[in-house]
Amino acid sequence: MLTTRPRGTNDILPGETEKWHYVEKVLREICMEFDYQEIRFPIFEHTELFQRGVGETTDIVEKEMYTFLDRGQRSITLRPEGTASTVRAYLEHKLYALPQPVKMYYIGPMFRYERPQAGRYRQFHQFGVEVFGSFDPAIDAEVIALAMNFYHRLGLKGLELRLNSVGCPNCRPKHRETLQSFLEKDLHRLCRDCQGRYERNPLRILDCKNNQCREITAGAPTVLGSLCPECREHFEAVKEYLDEAGIRYLIDDRLVRGLDYYTKTAFEIIVNEIGAQSAICGGGRYDGLVESLGGPPIPGVGFALGMERIFPALESQGISIPLENQLDVYVIALGKAADRKAFQILLNLRLEGIKADKDYLRRSLKAQLKTAHRHNVKYALIFGENELEKGTVILRFMETSKQKEMPVDEALDLIRKQMDKKIKM
RNA sequence: GUGGAUGUGGCGAAGCGGUUAACGCACCGGAUUGUGGCUCCGGCACCCGAGGGUUCAAAUCCCUUCAUCCACCCCA
């Protein structure tokens, strides 16, 4: 136990963190271009925020939250998603007083108590964006474009954007009723889960994977069919913006997001390479959420995407991430006195921005050269007792196995020049 | 929460009741004096996830437990 990480958590080790950095860099770049600013909110919040914000009937709240009492007997929950916190911060700091819309993004760990599986962990990382204060369908499209743009930049292919509208408090009750009366006669034939959903959230029956349920719901009335004029118009406009932007999508009138707060636009991005978890991004509009958390009636749109699901997708598509952690110089010393000198030179190289390292195990020249080789370094600087006396150093070109003894300054100059050249290329 | 698979050194992987637990990779050291990548040699598991049991004898059989993976549910 002592040396085992908690179930469903992961160590991201050296060699892997570089990949994360790259993906995060791409995300931040895009956000800058799209004019979204980062928000950082707490890892834990008052439990009530998620109960109210995510929805009492959702799986997250019912069975997946990491909830505990702190020493002051307050109920605290590790954040299972980012939207609720973003809304809370927006209200707490009265960001509605700013020019609207307010466009924000976040990136960081989320926590859900679930059985781990391919692409699903108890601590996982999400990047998400939230936009407050605009009803404009164009902002729905912008948010979707941002996500698609990101995946394209990484080089991912075969993405599928699924689009739906789940209506609003005006049209949803009507649809709910027609759906319930459609299902009523077959209620007993539905799977157990769906029988439970019938009252609580009949919309989700449409999303059930059970064969018999699918059969029963085959001709069920769709949400799209009973949208009110306003929702219909909004949906059409979102589609037009996407068409205009050349973003292809698939209408999926069965797409229901698992969280209670969605209205109108709902979307998911799917890629078939990460086991059973094919959704890499999900989001939509939540026009009622801000108000339901005690704020003014301010609309919102956003999405969240799972970082962990990106990497297996990239890998199975043979996309490698460009890494730039290449060491430039390896400094080798033989003997105590030379080692002192080598250490000083090493530090100076680094001050000049040259990536350099040395041996710290007092190993033989042979072993040190081996290490230099392993680092795939271009230059090795070799200091021995002889060179130390003469004030020289051996500059070895690892690729050609050629080397030359010269004054220390001369060798450093040579390396500097080579590095400059590299930067210019 | 349910179901299936798996658990042998850092990694991959043999062994499936009987002396000192193969092998490959990685790692470390060496092959005459201060030199890498190839080759050769050597080193690296008081122990087979943990606990208990059966047996003269278990990594190998049984039970329990834990963990990992995959799937269901649901989601990112």
PDB file of C-alpha atoms in Angstrom, chain A residues 181-289:
ATOM      1  CA  SER A 181     -46.982   8.399 -23.415  1.00  0.00           C
ATOM      2  CA  PHE A 182     -45.152   6.793 -26.325  1.00  0.00           C
ATOM      3  CA  LEU A 183     -43.219   4.526 -23.969  1.00  0.00           C
ATOM      4  CA  GLU A 184     -46.043   3.834 -21.562  1.00  0.00           C
ATOM      5  CA  LYS A 185     -47.323   0.677 -23.205  1.00  0.00           C
ATOM      6  CA  ASP A 186     -43.820  -0.866 -23.299  1.00  0.00           C
ATOM      7  CA  LEU A 187     -42.713   0.363 -19.926  1.00  0.00           C
ATOM      8  CA  HIS A 188     -42.469  -3.137 -18.457  1.00  0.00           C
ATOM      9  CA  ARG A 189     -40.260  -4.288 -21.335  1.00  0.00           C
ATOM     10  CA  LEU A 190     -37.657  -1.618 -20.792  1.00  0.00           C
ATOM     11  CA  CYS A 191     -34.475  -2.521 -18.911  1.00  0.00           C
ATOM     12  CA  ARG A 192     -34.454  -1.906 -15.188  1.00  0.00           C
ATOM     13  CA  ASP A 193     -32.392   1.251 -15.506  1.00  0.00           C
ATOM     14  CA  CYS A 194     -34.730   2.697 -18.045  1.00  0.00           C
ATOM     15  CA  GLN A 195     -37.776   1.903 -15.946  1.00  0.00           C
ATOM     16  CA  GLY A 196     -36.188   4.096 -13.335  1.00  0.00           C
ATOM     17  CA  ARG A 197     -35.435   6.762 -15.885  1.00  0.00           C
ATOM     18  CA  TYR A 198     -39.020   6.838 -17.065  1.00  0.00           C
ATOM     19  CA  GLU A 199     -40.056   9.175 -14.300  1.00  0.00           C
ATOM     20  CA  ARG A 200     -36.800  10.879 -13.485  1.00  0.00           C
ATOM     21  CA  ASN A 201     -35.298  11.532 -16.873  1.00  0.00           C
ATOM     22  CA  PRO A 202     -37.093   9.849 -19.755  1.00  0.00           C
ATOM     23  CA  LEU A 203     -34.847  11.630 -22.244  1.00  0.00           C
ATOM     24  CA  ARG A 204     -32.027   9.338 -21.319  1.00  0.00           C
ATOM     25  CA  ILE A 205     -33.968   6.238 -22.286  1.00  0.00           C
ATOM     26  CA  LEU A 206     -33.290   7.287 -25.857  1.00  0.00           C
ATOM     27  CA  ASP A 207     -29.613   6.997 -25.120  1.00  0.00           C
ATOM     28  CA  CYS A 208     -29.768   3.467 -23.677  1.00  0.00           C
ATOM     29  CA  LYS A 209     -27.577   0.831 -25.330  1.00  0.00           C
ATOM     30  CA  ASN A 210     -29.752  -2.095 -24.356  1.00  0.00           C
ATOM     31  CA  ASN A 211     -31.005  -3.791 -27.511  1.00  0.00           C
ATOM     32  CA  GLN A 212     -34.568  -4.205 -26.408  1.00  0.00           C
ATOM     33  CA  CYS A 213     -34.719  -0.593 -25.268  1.00  0.00           C
ATOM     34  CA  ARG A 214     -33.368   0.517 -28.606  1.00  0.00           C
ATOM     35  CA  GLU A 215     -36.026  -1.513 -30.339  1.00  0.00           C
ATOM     36  CA  ILE A 216     -38.759   0.005 -28.231  1.00  0.00           C
ATOM     37  CA  THR A 217     -37.528   3.535 -28.683  1.00  0.00           C
ATOM     38  CA  ALA A 218     -36.874   3.114 -32.391  1.00  0.00           C
ATOM     39  CA  GLY A 219     -39.740   5.302 -33.502  1.00  0.00           C
ATOM     40  CA  ALA A 220     -39.904   7.472 -30.418  1.00  0.00           C
ATOM     41  CA  PRO A 221     -40.651  11.149 -30.793  1.00  0.00           C
ATOM     42  CA  THR A 222     -37.392  13.079 -30.866  1.00  0.00           C
ATOM     43  CA  VAL A 223     -36.548  16.180 -28.919  1.00  0.00           C
ATOM     44  CA  LEU A 224     -35.870  17.933 -32.167  1.00  0.00           C
ATOM     45  CA  GLY A 225     -39.425  17.242 -33.220  1.00  0.00           C
ATOM     46  CA  SER A 226     -40.902  19.210 -30.384  1.00  0.00           C
ATOM     47  CA  LEU A 227     -38.583  22.151 -30.090  1.00  0.00           C
ATOM     48  CA  CYS A 228     -40.243  25.471 -29.474  1.00  0.00           C
ATOM     49  CA  PRO A 229     -39.786  28.116 -32.182  1.00  0.00           C
ATOM     50  CA  GLU A 230     -37.012  29.834 -30.263  1.00  0.00           C
ATOM     51  CA  CYS A 231     -35.017  26.644 -29.735  1.00  0.00           C
ATOM     52  CA  ARG A 232     -35.572  25.575 -33.297  1.00  0.00           C
ATOM     53  CA  GLU A 233     -34.325  28.851 -34.605  1.00  0.00           C
ATOM     54  CA  HIS A 234     -31.305  28.704 -32.356  1.00  0.00           C
ATOM     55  CA  PHE A 235     -30.473  25.189 -33.486  1.00  0.00           C
ATOM     56  CA  GLU A 236     -30.777  26.111 -37.128  1.00  0.00           C
ATOM     57  CA  ALA A 237     -28.512  29.073 -36.618  1.00  0.00           C
ATOM     58  CA  VAL A 238     -25.837  26.994 -34.878  1.00  0.00           C
ATOM     59  CA  LYS A 239     -25.883  24.639 -37.830  1.00  0.00           C
ATOM     60  CA  GLU A 240     -25.575  27.511 -40.259  1.00  0.00           C
ATOM     61  CA  TYR A 241     -22.561  28.899 -38.461  1.00  0.00           C
ATOM     62  CA  LEU A 242     -20.929  25.490 -38.445  1.00  0.00           C
ATOM     63  CA  ASP A 243     -21.711  24.990 -42.126  1.00  0.00           C
ATOM     64  CA  GLU A 244     -20.249  28.349 -42.878  1.00  0.00           C
ATOM     65  CA  ALA A 245     -17.098  27.451 -40.972  1.00  0.00           C
ATOM     66  CA  GLY A 246     -16.793  24.178 -42.830  1.00  0.00           C
ATOM     67  CA  ILE A 247     -17.185  22.137 -39.682  1.00  0.00           C
ATOM     68  CA  ARG A 248     -18.921  18.871 -40.410  1.00  0.00           C
ATOM     69  CA  TYR A 249     -21.341  17.427 -37.922  1.00  0.00           C
ATOM     70  CA  LEU A 250     -23.826  14.661 -37.515  1.00  0.00           C
ATOM     71  CA  ILE A 251     -27.264  15.342 -36.131  1.00  0.00           C
ATOM     72  CA  ASP A 252     -27.851  12.884 -33.337  1.00  0.00           C
ATOM     73  CA  ASP A 253     -31.320  13.397 -31.959  1.00  0.00           C
ATOM     74  CA  ARG A 254     -30.609  10.840 -29.267  1.00  0.00           C
ATOM     75  CA  LEU A 255     -27.673  12.694 -27.844  1.00  0.00           C
ATOM     76  CA  VAL A 256     -28.466  13.559 -24.274  1.00  0.00           C
ATOM     77  CA  ARG A 257     -25.841  14.927 -22.005  1.00  0.00           C
ATOM     78  CA  GLY A 258     -25.583  13.306 -18.633  1.00  0.00           C
ATOM     79  CA  LEU A 259     -25.642  16.510 -16.707  1.00  0.00           C
ATOM     80  CA  ASP A 260     -28.888  18.173 -15.790  1.00  0.00           C
ATOM     81  CA  TYR A 261     -28.028  21.730 -16.622  1.00  0.00           C
ATOM     82  CA  TYR A 262     -27.953  21.573 -20.400  1.00  0.00           C
ATOM     83  CA  THR A 263     -30.380  23.474 -22.616  1.00  0.00           C
ATOM     84  CA  LYS A 264     -30.593  23.847 -26.368  1.00  0.00           C
ATOM     85  CA  THR A 265     -27.262  22.905 -27.935  1.00  0.00           C
ATOM     86  CA  ALA A 266     -25.672  19.622 -26.868  1.00  0.00           C
ATOM     87  CA  PHE A 267     -22.669  18.132 -28.605  1.00  0.00           C
ATOM     88  CA  GLU A 268     -20.079  15.427 -28.324  1.00  0.00           C
ATOM     89  CA  ILE A 269     -16.892  14.687 -30.168  1.00  0.00           C
ATOM     90  CA  ILE A 270     -16.156  11.033 -30.758  1.00  0.00           C
ATOM     91  CA  VAL A 271     -13.038   9.218 -31.813  1.00  0.00           C
ATOM     92  CA  ASN A 272     -12.898   5.445 -32.108  1.00  0.00           C
ATOM     93  CA  GLU A 273      -9.589   4.574 -30.611  1.00  0.00           C
ATOM     94  CA  ILE A 274      -9.781   4.558 -26.872  1.00  0.00           C
ATOM     95  CA  GLY A 275     -11.677   1.429 -25.996  1.00  0.00           C
ATOM     96  CA  ALA A 276     -15.232   1.813 -24.869  1.00  0.00           C
ATOM     97  CA  GLN A 277     -14.752   5.447 -24.012  1.00  0.00           C
ATOM     98  CA  SER A 278     -15.092   7.034 -27.401  1.00  0.00           C
ATOM     99  CA  ALA A 279     -16.220  10.497 -26.321  1.00  0.00           C
ATOM    100  CA  ILE A 280     -13.282  12.797 -26.007  1.00  0.00           C
ATOM    101  CA  CYS A 281     -15.238  15.981 -25.619  1.00  0.00           C
ATOM    102  CA  GLY A 282     -18.703  16.938 -24.492  1.00  0.00           C
ATOM    103  CA  GLY A 283     -20.518  20.175 -23.974  1.00  0.00           C
ATOM    104  CA  GLY A 284     -23.422  22.398 -24.707  1.00  0.00           C
ATOM    105  CA  ARG A 285     -25.462  25.331 -23.611  1.00  0.00           C
ATOM    106  CA  TYR A 286     -26.730  25.834 -20.082  1.00  0.00           C
ATOM    107  CA  ASP A 287     -28.912  28.900 -20.053  1.00  0.00           C
ATOM    108  CA  GLY A 288     -30.536  28.150 -16.717  1.00  0.00           C
ATOM    109  CA  LEU A 289     -27.541  27.236 -14.640  1.00  0.00           C
TER     110      LEU A 289
END
